[in-house]
Coordinates of C-alpha atoms (C1' of nucleotides) in Angstrom, one line a residue:
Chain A
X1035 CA -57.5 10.8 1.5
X1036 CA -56.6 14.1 0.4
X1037 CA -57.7 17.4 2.3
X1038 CA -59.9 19.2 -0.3
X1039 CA -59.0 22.7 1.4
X1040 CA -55.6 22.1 0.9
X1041 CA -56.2 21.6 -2.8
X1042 CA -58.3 24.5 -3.1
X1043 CA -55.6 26.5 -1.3
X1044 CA -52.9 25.1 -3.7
X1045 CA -54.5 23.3 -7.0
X1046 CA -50.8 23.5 -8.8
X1047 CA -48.7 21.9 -5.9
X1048 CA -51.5 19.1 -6.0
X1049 CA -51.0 18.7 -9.4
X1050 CA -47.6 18.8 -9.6
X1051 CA -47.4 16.0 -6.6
X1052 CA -49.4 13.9 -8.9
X1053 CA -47.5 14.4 -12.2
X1054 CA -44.0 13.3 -9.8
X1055 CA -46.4 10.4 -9.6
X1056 CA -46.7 10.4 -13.7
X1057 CA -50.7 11.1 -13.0
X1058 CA -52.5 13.4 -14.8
X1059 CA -53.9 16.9 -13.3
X1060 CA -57.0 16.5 -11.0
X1061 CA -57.6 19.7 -9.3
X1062 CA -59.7 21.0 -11.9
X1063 CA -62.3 18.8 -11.8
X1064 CA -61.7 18.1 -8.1
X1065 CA -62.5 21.8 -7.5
X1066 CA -65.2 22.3 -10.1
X1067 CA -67.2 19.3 -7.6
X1068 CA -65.8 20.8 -4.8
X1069 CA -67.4 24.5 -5.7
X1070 CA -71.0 22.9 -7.3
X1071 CA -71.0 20.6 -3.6
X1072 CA -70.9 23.5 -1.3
X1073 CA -73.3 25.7 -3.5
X1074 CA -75.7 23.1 -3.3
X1075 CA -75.0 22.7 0.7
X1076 CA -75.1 26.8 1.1
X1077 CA -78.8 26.4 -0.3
X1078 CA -80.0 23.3 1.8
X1079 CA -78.5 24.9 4.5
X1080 CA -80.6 28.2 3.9
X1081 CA -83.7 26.1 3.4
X1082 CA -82.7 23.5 7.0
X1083 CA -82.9 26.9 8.6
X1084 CA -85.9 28.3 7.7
X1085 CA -87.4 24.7 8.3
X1086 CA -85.9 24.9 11.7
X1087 CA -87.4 28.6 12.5
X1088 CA -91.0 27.2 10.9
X1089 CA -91.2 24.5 13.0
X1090 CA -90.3 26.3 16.4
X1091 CA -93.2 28.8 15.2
X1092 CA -95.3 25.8 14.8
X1093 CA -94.2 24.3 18.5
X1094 CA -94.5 27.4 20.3
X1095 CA -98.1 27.8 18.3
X1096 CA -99.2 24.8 19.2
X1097 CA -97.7 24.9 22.6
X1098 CA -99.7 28.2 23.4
X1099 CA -103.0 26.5 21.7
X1100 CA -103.1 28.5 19.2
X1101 CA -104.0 26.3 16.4
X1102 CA -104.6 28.8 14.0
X1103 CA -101.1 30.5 14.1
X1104 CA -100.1 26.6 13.8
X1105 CA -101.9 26.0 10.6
X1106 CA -100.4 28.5 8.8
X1107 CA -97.3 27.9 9.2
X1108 CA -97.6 24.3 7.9
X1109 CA -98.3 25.2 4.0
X1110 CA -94.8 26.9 4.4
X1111 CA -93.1 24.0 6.1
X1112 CA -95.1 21.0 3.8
X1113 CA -93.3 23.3 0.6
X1114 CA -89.7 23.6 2.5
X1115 CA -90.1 19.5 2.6
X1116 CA -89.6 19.1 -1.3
X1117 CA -87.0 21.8 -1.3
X1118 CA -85.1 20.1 1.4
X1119 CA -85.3 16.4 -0.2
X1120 CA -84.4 17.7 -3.5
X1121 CA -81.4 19.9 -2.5
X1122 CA -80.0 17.0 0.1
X1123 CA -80.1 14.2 -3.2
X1124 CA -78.3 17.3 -5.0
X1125 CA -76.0 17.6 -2.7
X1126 CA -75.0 13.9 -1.3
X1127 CA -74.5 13.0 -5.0
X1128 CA -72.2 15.7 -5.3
X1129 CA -70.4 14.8 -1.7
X1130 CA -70.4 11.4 -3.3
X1131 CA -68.6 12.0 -6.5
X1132 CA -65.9 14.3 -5.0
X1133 CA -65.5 11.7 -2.5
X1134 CA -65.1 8.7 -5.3
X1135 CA -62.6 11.5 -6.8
X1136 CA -60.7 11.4 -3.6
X1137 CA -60.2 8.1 -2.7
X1138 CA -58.8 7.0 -5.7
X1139 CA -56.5 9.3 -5.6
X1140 CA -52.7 8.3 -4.3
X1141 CA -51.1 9.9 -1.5
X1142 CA -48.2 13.0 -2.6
X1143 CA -45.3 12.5 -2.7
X1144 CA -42.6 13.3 -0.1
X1145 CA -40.3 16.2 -0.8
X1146 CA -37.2 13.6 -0.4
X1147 CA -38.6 11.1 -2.3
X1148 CA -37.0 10.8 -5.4
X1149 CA -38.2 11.5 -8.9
X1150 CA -38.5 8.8 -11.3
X1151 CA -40.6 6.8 -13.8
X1152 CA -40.7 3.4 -12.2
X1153 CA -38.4 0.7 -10.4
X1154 CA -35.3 1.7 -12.5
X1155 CA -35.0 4.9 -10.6
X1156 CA -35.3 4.0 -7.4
X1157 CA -32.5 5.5 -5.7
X1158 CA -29.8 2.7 -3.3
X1159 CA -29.2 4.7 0.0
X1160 CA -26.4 2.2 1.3
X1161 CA -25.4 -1.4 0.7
X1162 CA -24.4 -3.8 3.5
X1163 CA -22.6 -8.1 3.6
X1164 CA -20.5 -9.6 1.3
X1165 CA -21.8 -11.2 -1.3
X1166 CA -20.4 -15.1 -2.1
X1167 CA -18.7 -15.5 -4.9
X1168 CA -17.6 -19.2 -4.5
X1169 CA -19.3 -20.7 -7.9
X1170 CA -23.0 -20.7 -8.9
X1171 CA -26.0 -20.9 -6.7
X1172 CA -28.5 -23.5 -6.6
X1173 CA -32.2 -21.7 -6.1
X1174 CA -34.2 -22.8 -3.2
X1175 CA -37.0 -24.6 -4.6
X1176 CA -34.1 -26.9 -6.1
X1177 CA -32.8 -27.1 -2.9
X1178 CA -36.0 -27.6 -1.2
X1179 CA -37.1 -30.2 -3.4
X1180 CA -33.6 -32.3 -3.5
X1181 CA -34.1 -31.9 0.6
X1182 CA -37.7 -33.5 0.2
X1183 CA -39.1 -30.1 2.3
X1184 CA -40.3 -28.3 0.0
X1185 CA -43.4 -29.7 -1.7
X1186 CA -44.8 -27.3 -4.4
X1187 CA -46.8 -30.2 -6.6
X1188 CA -48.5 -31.5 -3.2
X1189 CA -49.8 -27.5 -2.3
X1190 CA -50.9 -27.0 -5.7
X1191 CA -52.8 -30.2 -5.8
X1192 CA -54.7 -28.7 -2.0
X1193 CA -54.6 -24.9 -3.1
X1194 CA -53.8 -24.5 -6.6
X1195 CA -50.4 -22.0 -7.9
X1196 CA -48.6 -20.1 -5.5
X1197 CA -48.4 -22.3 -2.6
X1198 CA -45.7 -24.4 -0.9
X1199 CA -46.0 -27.1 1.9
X1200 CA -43.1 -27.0 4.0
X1201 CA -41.7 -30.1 6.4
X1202 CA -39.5 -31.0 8.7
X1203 CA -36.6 -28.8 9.5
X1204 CA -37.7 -26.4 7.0
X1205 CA -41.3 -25.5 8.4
X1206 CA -39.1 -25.5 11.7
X1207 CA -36.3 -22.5 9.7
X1208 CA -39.4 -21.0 8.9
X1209 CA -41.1 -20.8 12.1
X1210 CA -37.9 -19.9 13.9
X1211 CA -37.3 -17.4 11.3
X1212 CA -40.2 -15.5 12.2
X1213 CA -39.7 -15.8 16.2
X1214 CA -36.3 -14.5 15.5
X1215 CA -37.6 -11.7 14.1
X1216 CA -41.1 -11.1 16.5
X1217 CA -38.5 -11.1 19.0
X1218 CA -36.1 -9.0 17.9
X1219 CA -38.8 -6.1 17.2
X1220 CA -40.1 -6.5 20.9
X1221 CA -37.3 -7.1 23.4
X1222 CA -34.7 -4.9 21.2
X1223 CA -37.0 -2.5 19.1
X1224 CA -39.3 -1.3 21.4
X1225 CA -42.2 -2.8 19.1
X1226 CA -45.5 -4.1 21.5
X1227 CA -46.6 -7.6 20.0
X1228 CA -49.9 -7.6 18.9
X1229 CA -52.3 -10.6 17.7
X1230 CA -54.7 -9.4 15.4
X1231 CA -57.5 -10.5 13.1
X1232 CA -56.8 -11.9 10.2
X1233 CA -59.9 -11.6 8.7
X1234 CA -61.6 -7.5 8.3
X1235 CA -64.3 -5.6 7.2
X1236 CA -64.1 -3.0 3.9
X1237 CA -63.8 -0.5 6.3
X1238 CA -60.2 -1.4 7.7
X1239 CA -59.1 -1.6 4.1
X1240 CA -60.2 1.4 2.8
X1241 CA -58.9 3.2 6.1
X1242 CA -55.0 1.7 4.7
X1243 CA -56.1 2.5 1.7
X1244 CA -56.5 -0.6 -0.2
X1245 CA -59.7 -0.6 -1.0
X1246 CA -61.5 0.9 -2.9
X1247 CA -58.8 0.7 -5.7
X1248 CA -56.7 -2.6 -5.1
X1249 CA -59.7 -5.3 -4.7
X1250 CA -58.7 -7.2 -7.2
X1251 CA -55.1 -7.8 -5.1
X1252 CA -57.5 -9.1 -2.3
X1253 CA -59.6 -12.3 -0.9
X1254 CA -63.0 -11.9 -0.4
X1255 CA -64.8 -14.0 2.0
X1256 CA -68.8 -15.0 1.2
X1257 CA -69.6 -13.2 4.4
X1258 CA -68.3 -10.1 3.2
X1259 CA -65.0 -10.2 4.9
X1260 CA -61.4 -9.9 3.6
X1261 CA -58.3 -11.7 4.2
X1262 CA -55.5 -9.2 5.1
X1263 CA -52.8 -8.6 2.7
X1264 CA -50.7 -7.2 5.5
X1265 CA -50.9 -6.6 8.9
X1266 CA -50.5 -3.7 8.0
X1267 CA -54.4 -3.2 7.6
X1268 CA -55.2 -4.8 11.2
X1269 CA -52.4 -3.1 13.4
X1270 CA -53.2 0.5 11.8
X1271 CA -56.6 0.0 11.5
X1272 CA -55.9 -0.4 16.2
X1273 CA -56.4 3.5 16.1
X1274 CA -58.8 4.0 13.6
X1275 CA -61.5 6.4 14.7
X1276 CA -59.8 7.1 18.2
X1277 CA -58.5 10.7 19.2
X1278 CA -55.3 10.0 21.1
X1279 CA -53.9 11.5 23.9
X1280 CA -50.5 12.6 22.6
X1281 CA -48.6 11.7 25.6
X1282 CA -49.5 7.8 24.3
X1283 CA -47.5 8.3 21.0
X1284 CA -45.3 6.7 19.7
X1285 CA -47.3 3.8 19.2
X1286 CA -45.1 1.1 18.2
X1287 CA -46.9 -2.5 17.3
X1288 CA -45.7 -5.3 15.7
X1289 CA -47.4 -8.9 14.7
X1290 CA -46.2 -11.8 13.2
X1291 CA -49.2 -12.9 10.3
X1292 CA -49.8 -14.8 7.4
X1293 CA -50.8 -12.5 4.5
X1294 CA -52.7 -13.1 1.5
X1295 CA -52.5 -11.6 -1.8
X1296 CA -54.6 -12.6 -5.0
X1297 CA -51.6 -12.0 -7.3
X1298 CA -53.8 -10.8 -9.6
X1299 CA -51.6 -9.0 -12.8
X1300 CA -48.3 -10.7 -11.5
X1301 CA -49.5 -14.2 -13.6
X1302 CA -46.1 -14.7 -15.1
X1303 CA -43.7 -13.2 -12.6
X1304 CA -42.4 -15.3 -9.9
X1305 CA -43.5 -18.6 -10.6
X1306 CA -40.8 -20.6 -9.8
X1307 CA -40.4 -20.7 -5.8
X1308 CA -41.5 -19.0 -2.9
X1309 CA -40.7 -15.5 -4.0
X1310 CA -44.7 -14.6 -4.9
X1311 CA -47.2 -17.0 -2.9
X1312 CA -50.7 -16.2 -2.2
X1313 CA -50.3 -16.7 1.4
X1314 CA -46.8 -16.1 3.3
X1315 CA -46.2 -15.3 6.6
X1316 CA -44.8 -11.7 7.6
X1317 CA -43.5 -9.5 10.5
X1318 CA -45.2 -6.1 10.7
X1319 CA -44.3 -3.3 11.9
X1320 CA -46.5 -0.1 12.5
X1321 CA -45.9 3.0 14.1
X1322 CA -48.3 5.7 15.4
X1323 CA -46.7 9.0 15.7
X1324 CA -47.3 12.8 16.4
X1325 CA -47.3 14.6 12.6
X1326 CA -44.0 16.7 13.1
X1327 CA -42.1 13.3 13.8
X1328 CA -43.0 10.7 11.4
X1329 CA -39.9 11.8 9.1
X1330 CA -37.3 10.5 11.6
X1331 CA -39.6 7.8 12.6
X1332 CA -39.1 6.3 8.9
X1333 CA -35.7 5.6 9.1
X1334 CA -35.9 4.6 13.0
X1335 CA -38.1 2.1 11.6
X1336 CA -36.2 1.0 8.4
X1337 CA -33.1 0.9 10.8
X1338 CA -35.0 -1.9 12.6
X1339 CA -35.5 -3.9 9.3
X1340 CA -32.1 -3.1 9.1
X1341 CA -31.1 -4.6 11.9
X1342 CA -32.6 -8.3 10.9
X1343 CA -30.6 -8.9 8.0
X1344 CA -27.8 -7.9 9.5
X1345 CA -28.1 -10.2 12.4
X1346 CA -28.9 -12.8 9.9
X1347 CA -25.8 -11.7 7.8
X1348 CA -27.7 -11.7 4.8
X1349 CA -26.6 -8.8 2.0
X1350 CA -28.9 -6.4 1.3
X1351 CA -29.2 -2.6 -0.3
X1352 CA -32.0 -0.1 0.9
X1353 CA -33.2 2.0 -1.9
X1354 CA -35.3 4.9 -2.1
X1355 CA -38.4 3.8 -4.0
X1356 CA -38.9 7.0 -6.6
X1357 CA -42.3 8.8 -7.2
X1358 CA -43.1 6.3 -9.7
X1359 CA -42.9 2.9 -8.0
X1360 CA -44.5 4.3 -5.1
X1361 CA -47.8 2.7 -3.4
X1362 CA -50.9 4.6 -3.2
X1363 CA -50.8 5.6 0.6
X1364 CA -47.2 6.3 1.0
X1365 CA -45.3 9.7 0.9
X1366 CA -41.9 8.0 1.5
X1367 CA -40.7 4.2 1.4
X1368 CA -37.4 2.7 1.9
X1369 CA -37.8 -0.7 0.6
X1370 CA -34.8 -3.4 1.8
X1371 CA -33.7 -5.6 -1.1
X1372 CA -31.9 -8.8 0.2
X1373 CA -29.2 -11.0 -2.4
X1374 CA -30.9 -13.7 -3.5
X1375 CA -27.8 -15.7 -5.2
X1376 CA -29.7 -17.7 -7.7
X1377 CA -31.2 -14.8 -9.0
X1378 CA -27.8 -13.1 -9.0
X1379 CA -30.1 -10.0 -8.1
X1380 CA -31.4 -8.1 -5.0
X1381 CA -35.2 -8.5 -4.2
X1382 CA -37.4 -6.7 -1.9
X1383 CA -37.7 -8.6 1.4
X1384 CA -39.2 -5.4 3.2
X1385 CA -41.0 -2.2 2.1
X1386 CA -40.8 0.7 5.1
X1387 CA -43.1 3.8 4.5
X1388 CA -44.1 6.9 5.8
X1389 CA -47.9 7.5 4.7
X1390 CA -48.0 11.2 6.6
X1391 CA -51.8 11.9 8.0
X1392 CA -53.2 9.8 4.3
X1393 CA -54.5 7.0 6.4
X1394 CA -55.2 8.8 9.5
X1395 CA -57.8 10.8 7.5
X1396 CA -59.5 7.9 5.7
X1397 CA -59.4 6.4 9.6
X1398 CA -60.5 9.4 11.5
X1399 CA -57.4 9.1 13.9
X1400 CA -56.4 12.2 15.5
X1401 CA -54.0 13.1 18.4
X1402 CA -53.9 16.0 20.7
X1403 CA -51.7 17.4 23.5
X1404 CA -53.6 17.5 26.9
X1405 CA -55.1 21.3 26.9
X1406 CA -55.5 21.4 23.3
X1407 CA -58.6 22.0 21.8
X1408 CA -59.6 19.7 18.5
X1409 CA -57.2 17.5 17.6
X1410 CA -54.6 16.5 14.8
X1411 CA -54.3 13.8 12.2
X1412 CA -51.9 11.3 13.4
X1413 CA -49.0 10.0 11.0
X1414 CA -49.0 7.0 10.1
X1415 CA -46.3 4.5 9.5
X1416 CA -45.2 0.4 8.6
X1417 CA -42.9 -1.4 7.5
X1418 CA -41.6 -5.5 7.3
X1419 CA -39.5 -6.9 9.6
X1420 CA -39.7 -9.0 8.0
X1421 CA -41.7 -11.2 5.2
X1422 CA -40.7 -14.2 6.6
X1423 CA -41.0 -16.6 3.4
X1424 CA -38.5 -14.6 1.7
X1425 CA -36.5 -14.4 4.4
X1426 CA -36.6 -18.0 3.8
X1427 CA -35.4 -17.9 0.6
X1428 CA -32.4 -15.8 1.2
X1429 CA -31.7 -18.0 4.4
X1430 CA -31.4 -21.1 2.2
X1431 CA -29.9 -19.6 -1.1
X1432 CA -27.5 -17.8 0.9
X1433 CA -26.0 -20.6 3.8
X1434 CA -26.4 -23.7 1.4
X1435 CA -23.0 -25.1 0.6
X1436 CA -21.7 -27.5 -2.2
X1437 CA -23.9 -30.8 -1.0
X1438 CA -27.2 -28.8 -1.0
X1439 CA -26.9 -28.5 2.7
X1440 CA -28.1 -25.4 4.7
X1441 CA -26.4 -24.1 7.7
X1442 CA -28.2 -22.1 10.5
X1443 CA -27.3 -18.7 10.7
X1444 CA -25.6 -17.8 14.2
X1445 CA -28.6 -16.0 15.0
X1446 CA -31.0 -18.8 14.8
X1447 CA -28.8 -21.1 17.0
X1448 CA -31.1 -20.2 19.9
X1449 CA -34.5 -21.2 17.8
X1450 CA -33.3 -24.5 16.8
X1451 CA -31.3 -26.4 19.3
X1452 CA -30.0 -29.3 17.9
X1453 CA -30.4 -28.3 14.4
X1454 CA -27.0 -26.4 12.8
X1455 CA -27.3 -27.6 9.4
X1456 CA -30.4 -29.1 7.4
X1457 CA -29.2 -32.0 5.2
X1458 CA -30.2 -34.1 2.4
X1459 CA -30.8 -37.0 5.3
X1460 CA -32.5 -34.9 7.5
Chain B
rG882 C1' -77.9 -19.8 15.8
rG883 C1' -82.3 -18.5 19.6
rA884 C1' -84.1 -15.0 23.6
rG885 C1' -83.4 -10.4 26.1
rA886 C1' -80.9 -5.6 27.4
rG887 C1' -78.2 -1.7 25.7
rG888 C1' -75.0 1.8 22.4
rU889 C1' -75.7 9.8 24.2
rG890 C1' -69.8 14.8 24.4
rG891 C1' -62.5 13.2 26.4
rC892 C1' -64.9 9.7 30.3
rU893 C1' -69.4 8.4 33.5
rG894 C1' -74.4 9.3 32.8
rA895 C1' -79.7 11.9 32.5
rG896 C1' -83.2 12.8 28.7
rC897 C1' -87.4 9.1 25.7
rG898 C1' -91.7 14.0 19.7
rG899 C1' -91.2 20.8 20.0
rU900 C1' -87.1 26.9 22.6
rU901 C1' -82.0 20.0 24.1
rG902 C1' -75.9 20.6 21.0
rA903 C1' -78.0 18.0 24.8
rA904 C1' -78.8 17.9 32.7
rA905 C1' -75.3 16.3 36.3
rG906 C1' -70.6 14.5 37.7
rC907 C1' -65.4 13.6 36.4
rA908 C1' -61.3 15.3 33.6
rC909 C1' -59.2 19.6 31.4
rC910 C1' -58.3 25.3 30.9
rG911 C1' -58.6 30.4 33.1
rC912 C1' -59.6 33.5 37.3
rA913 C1' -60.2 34.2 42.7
rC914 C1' -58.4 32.5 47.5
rU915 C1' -53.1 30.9 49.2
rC916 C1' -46.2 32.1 50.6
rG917 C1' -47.2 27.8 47.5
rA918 C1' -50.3 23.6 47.0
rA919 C1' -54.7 21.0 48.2
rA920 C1' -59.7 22.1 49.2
rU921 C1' -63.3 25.7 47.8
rG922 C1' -65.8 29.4 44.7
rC923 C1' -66.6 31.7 39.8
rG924 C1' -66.2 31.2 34.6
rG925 C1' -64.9 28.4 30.2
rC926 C1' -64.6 23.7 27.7
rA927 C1' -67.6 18.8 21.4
rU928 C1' -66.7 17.8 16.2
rA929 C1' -67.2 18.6 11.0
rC930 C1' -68.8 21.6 7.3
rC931 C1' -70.9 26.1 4.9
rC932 C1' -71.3 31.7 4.4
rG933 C1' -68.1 36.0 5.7
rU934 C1' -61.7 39.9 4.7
rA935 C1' -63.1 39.9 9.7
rA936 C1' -66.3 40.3 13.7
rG937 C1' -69.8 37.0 13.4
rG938 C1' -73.7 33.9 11.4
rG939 C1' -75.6 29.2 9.8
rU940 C1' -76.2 23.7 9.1
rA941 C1' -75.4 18.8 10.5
rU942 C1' -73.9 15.3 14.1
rC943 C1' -76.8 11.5 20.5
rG944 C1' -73.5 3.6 17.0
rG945 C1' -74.3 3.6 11.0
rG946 C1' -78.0 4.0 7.1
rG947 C1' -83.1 4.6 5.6
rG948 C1' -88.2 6.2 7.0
rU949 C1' -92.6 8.7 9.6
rU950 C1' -93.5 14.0 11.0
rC951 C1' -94.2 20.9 10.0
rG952 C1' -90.4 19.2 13.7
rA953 C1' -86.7 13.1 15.9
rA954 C1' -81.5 11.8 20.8
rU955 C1' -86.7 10.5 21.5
rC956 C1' -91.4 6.8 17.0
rC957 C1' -90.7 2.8 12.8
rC958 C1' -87.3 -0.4 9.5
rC959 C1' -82.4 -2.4 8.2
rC960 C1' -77.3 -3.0 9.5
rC961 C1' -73.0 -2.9 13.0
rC962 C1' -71.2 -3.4 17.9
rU963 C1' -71.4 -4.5 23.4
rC964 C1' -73.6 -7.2 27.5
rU965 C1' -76.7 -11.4 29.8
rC966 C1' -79.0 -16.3 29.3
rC967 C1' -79.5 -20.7 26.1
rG968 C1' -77.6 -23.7 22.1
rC969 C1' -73.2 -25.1 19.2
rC970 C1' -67.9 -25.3 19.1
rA971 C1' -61.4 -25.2 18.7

RNA sequence: GGAGAGGUGGCUGAGCGGUUGAAAGCACCGCACUCGAAAUGCGGCAUACCCGUAAGGGUAUCGGGGGUUCGAAUCCCCCCCUCUCCGCCA
């Protein structure tokens, strides 16, 4: 959500923050319902008042039995009563427009984010691992399926497209894959594990800022609930509404979740494989920080993405996503592309952003230092560490050797005693 | 799911149709006392928005939304949440 004084203040920089995002100008008509809204709220507020003295007259008149002096203040009071409904409709509709306005509206961009139309011109910031070059690369759901544990025919017949039934030593990568990194964010990170709801109300999305403009990407449940996308939407949503002593911050949570995504516009991409599912289990990281220090907490954070694929020795670039492939509440985002070999290509396996005080305002969650009067919009930040089914992928795609065989990355040795390679007769 | 009790400022907690933005306590800030601290005393201390260059003025907010009334924290309706008991259940 976008301060309205700061647009008022600034109408061009707001506009030009939205053309980096190839959006058209706004402030006008932003300020044009801005200017109408507070004219009508100067009048209701003029007529509230004089409703406010009339009825005191009326209180103290009738309080002093003088029933007179009462009764002719009411024909003043019964007229103010029309004026008052009519100027609140006046002025909620307008509150309710700019509003509508506002929250469809993406977050500005970050000074150091980078310019750019769309994906192409995302910016790589480094490159880490060796990528194999020892012959072509057999993609996981081939190797899945040739291992027998990976079942995509048996989840479609339960669940339709875009699900996978994992078994055996598989579901058991999978699982230890996400322990691996759960663990890795809380004993090494600093990250305090949370267990959250899956399942939310509206108002949790639209405090994240899915909703109202991404529905479509979401599932709905008959009792007016939604499934989360990310945990994202449950761990941020922890301080929504609160004012926070700023001694407290950094808030660092983390949660290991499935997440489910309707897909809806992506019929066509991913098909093949576990890259796009509807549900797929991730590690989430969210921080709450003070406003002046969400800028180093962004790459603190994508450090500790980092810091999983790396212990995984899996190859991966970070890039800068540019103003154009940007989602709606972030100001910044590194996103972490792993190799996936089949693909011959780098994929996003985690997305780390810096959404400033966007969400904090949709939430209500402030911060302030102990003496201070008022209080400050927080900052807001997540990131994966990782999406786990991905992770997965690259796992498999990346340790398989010649027989279709996949060997346990060093890391995971711990997680799966007894298991250092997953064979066709396993 | 059924029955009941509640949701008031940063926290605890009074108020239960009129001058109550809201008693009191705690916390916090300032001042006094003190070598200093504690204790004590005095004072201050909600948020959002609107008007105003400012000083200052105004409006709204007592879980959320409607309603009754000249006037609602107080009355009515709907919703949300918490607690107690019963039922059901991993």
């Amino acid at each position: 959500m976008h301060d309205v004084r700061a647009i008022r203040l600034d109408p061009m920089a707001f506009d030009q923050g939205m053309a980096r995002r190839g959006l058209p100008p706004v402030s006008e008509a932003i300020l044009a319902l801005d200017h109408a809204r507070r004219e009508a709220q100067t009048v209701l507020q003029e007529a509230q008042a004089r409703r406010k003295q009339v009825a005191a007259l009326i209180g103290k008149a009738k309080g002093a039995g003088d029933a007179a002096a009462a009764e002719s203040h009411l024909a003043e009071a019964e007229a103010l009563k029309d004026v008052i409904a009519a100027q609140t409709a006046a002025e909620s509709d307008l509150a309710a427009r700019l509003n509508a306005l506002l929250a469809g509206l993406p977050n500005l961009p970050g000074a150091t984010t980078p310019d750019g139309a769309g994906e192409g011109d995302n910016v790589e910031v480094r490159r880490w691992g060796q990528l194999w070059d020892n012959g072509p690369r057999r993609d996981h759901a081939d190797l899945g399926a040739a291992l027998g544990l990976m079942d995509f025919e048996t989840a479609a017949r339960l669940a339709g497209s875009r699900f996978v039934v994992l078994k055996g030593p598989l579901a058991r990568l999978e699982r230890a894959l996400g322990q691996f990194m759960l663990d890795m964010q809380t004993t090494e990170h600093g990250y305090t594990e949370v267990s959250p709801p899956l399942l939310v109300r509206g108002q949790a999305l639209y405090g994240t800022g899915q909703l109202p403009k991404f529905e479509e990407d979401l599932f709905h449940t008959t009792d007016d609930r939604w499934l989360i996308p990310t945990a994202e939407v449950s761990l941020t949503n922890l301080v929504a509404g609160e004012l926070l002593d700023e001694g407290v911050l950094p808030l660092r949570m983390t949660a290991l979740t499935p997440c489910f995504r309707a897909e809806a516009g992506a019929s066509g991409r991913d098909t093949k494989g576990m890259i796009r599912q509807h549900q797929f289990n991730k590690v989430e990281m969210v921080s709450i920080v003070a406003p002046e220090r969400s800028d180093e907490e962004l790459e603190r954070m994508t450090a500790c993405a980092e810091a999983i694929l790396k212990r995984l020795e899996l190859p991966f670039r970070t890039m800068a996503l540019c103003t154009g492939d940007l989602g709606f509440s972030a100001r910044k985002t590194y996103d972490l592309e792993v190799w996936v070999a089949s693909q011959g290509a780098y994929r996003e396996i985690s997305s780390c952003s810096n959404c400033g005080d966007f969400q904090a305002r949709r939430m209500e969650a402030r911060c302030r230092a102990p003496g201070e009067k008022g209080g400050r919009f927080v900052h807001t930040l997540n990131g994966s560490g990782l999406a786990v089914g991905r992770a997965l992928v690259a796992v498999m795609e990346h340790y398989q050797d010649e027989d279709g065989a996949i060997a346990i990355p060093q890391a995971l040795h711990a997680y799966l005693p007894g298991l250092s390679r997953i064979t066709p007769a396993a």
